[in-house]
Amino acid sequence: MTGGSAIEKGPRGNRLRPFVWGAAACLLLLPAVAMQWFPASEVNWTALDFIAMGVLLAILCGLYELGAWMSDNIAYRAGFGLAALTGFLTIWVNLAVGMLGDEDGTINLVFAGVLFIATAGALIAGLRPRGMALAMLAAAIAQLAAVGVALAMGGYDARELTFTAMFGLPWLASAALFRKAAADARGLPGAC
């Protein structure tokens, strides 16, 4: 890669593709299998639940494909995949149980802002590694700011706050991977 851009022309090998899509399919089938073995009170997914999860998994896998297509740099691909996975888990946790309080708690809308910051930052950066590193760092800061707001509001369990704050770690790891990809593009020896 040259010039700090992640975009390169030419074929891209993607050996992980069958594993990523296969894991997504297995994850989507897991509740259907669990509903056969556990009482309806424990696992009770509707058709809408399966559709929503299918759409989320398709978006996640599509983002993985985009990241793999954008660059053959391993750090870039890993950073992109980690950011996509963190966004997916943020949505999934919020829909299932809520990051803070229950899934209907208004505080959980703040995490849509975290996802907006990550997405808007990535688009503004043109998916280039240096800008992506800044966007993921901004998402990590937003994640921690959301926890700070919840802490100031009070009424949340320390375990909830800690778990939610820990969601900042994969955003930071993604930023570090993008930073390394940017350094690789400039020909610098391993930066991170």
CSV table of N, CA and C in Angstrom, one decimal, residues 3 21 39 42 55 58 69 76-77 91 101 110 113 119 124 141 145-146 151 160-161 166 172:
chain,number,residue,atom,x,y,z
A,3,GLY,N,1.0,5.7,0.0
A,3,GLY,CA,0.3,7.0,0.2
A,3,GLY,C,-0.8,7.0,1.3
A,21,TRP,N,-19.1,-16.5,7.0
A,21,TRP,CA,-20.5,-16.7,6.7
A,21,TRP,C,-21.1,-17.9,7.3
A,39,PRO,N,-37.6,-24.6,27.5
A,39,PRO,CA,-39.0,-24.1,27.6
A,39,PRO,C,-39.2,-22.8,26.9
A,42,GLU,N,-37.7,-19.5,28.3
A,42,GLU,CA,-36.3,-19.3,28.3
A,42,GLU,C,-35.8,-18.8,26.9
A,55,VAL,N,-30.8,-9.9,9.3
A,55,VAL,CA,-30.4,-8.6,8.7
A,55,VAL,C,-29.1,-8.2,9.4
A,58,ALA,N,-26.2,-10.3,8.2
A,58,ALA,CA,-25.9,-10.0,6.8
A,58,ALA,C,-25.1,-8.7,6.7
A,69,TRP,N,-12.1,-6.5,1.1
A,69,TRP,CA,-11.9,-6.0,-0.2
A,69,TRP,C,-11.1,-4.7,-0.3
A,76,TYR,N,-5.3,-3.8,8.8
A,76,TYR,CA,-6.5,-3.1,8.4
A,76,TYR,C,-7.7,-4.0,8.4
A,77,ARG,N,-7.5,-5.2,7.9
A,77,ARG,CA,-8.7,-6.2,7.9
A,77,ARG,C,-9.1,-6.5,9.3
A,91,ILE,N,-25.4,-3.3,19.0
A,91,ILE,CA,-26.8,-3.3,18.6
A,91,ILE,C,-27.5,-4.6,19.2
A,101,GLY,N,-29.5,-0.7,32.2
A,101,GLY,CA,-30.9,-0.9,32.6
A,101,GLY,C,-31.5,-2.0,31.7
A,110,VAL,N,-28.1,6.4,23.6
A,110,VAL,CA,-26.8,7.1,23.6
A,110,VAL,C,-25.9,6.2,22.7
A,113,GLY,N,-25.6,6.8,19.2
A,113,GLY,CA,-24.6,7.9,18.9
A,113,GLY,C,-23.2,7.4,18.8
A,119,THR,N,-19.4,5.3,12.4
A,119,THR,CA,-19.8,5.2,11.0
A,119,THR,C,-19.5,6.5,10.2
A,124,ILE,N,-16.2,9.8,6.6
A,124,ILE,CA,-15.4,11.0,6.4
A,124,ILE,C,-14.0,10.7,6.1
A,141,ILE,N,-14.0,7.0,22.9
A,141,ILE,CA,-14.2,8.1,23.8
A,141,ILE,C,-15.7,8.3,24.0
A,145,ALA,N,-17.8,8.2,27.4
A,145,ALA,CA,-18.6,9.3,27.8
A,145,ALA,C,-20.0,8.9,28.1
A,146,ALA,N,-20.5,7.9,27.4
A,146,ALA,CA,-21.9,7.4,27.7
A,146,ALA,C,-21.9,6.8,29.0
A,151,LEU,N,-23.2,7.2,34.8
A,151,LEU,CA,-22.7,7.3,36.2
A,151,LEU,C,-23.2,8.5,36.9
A,160,GLU,N,-22.9,-3.3,35.5
A,160,GLU,CA,-23.4,-2.8,34.2
A,160,GLU,C,-22.5,-1.8,33.6
A,161,LEU,N,-22.1,-0.8,34.5
A,161,LEU,CA,-21.3,0.3,34.1
A,161,LEU,C,-19.9,-0.2,33.6
A,166,MET,N,-16.3,-1.5,29.2
A,166,MET,CA,-15.3,-2.4,28.5
A,166,MET,C,-15.6,-2.5,27.0
A,172,LEU,N,-10.9,0.8,20.9
A,172,LEU,CA,-9.5,1.2,21.0
A,172,LEU,C,-8.5,0.2,20.3
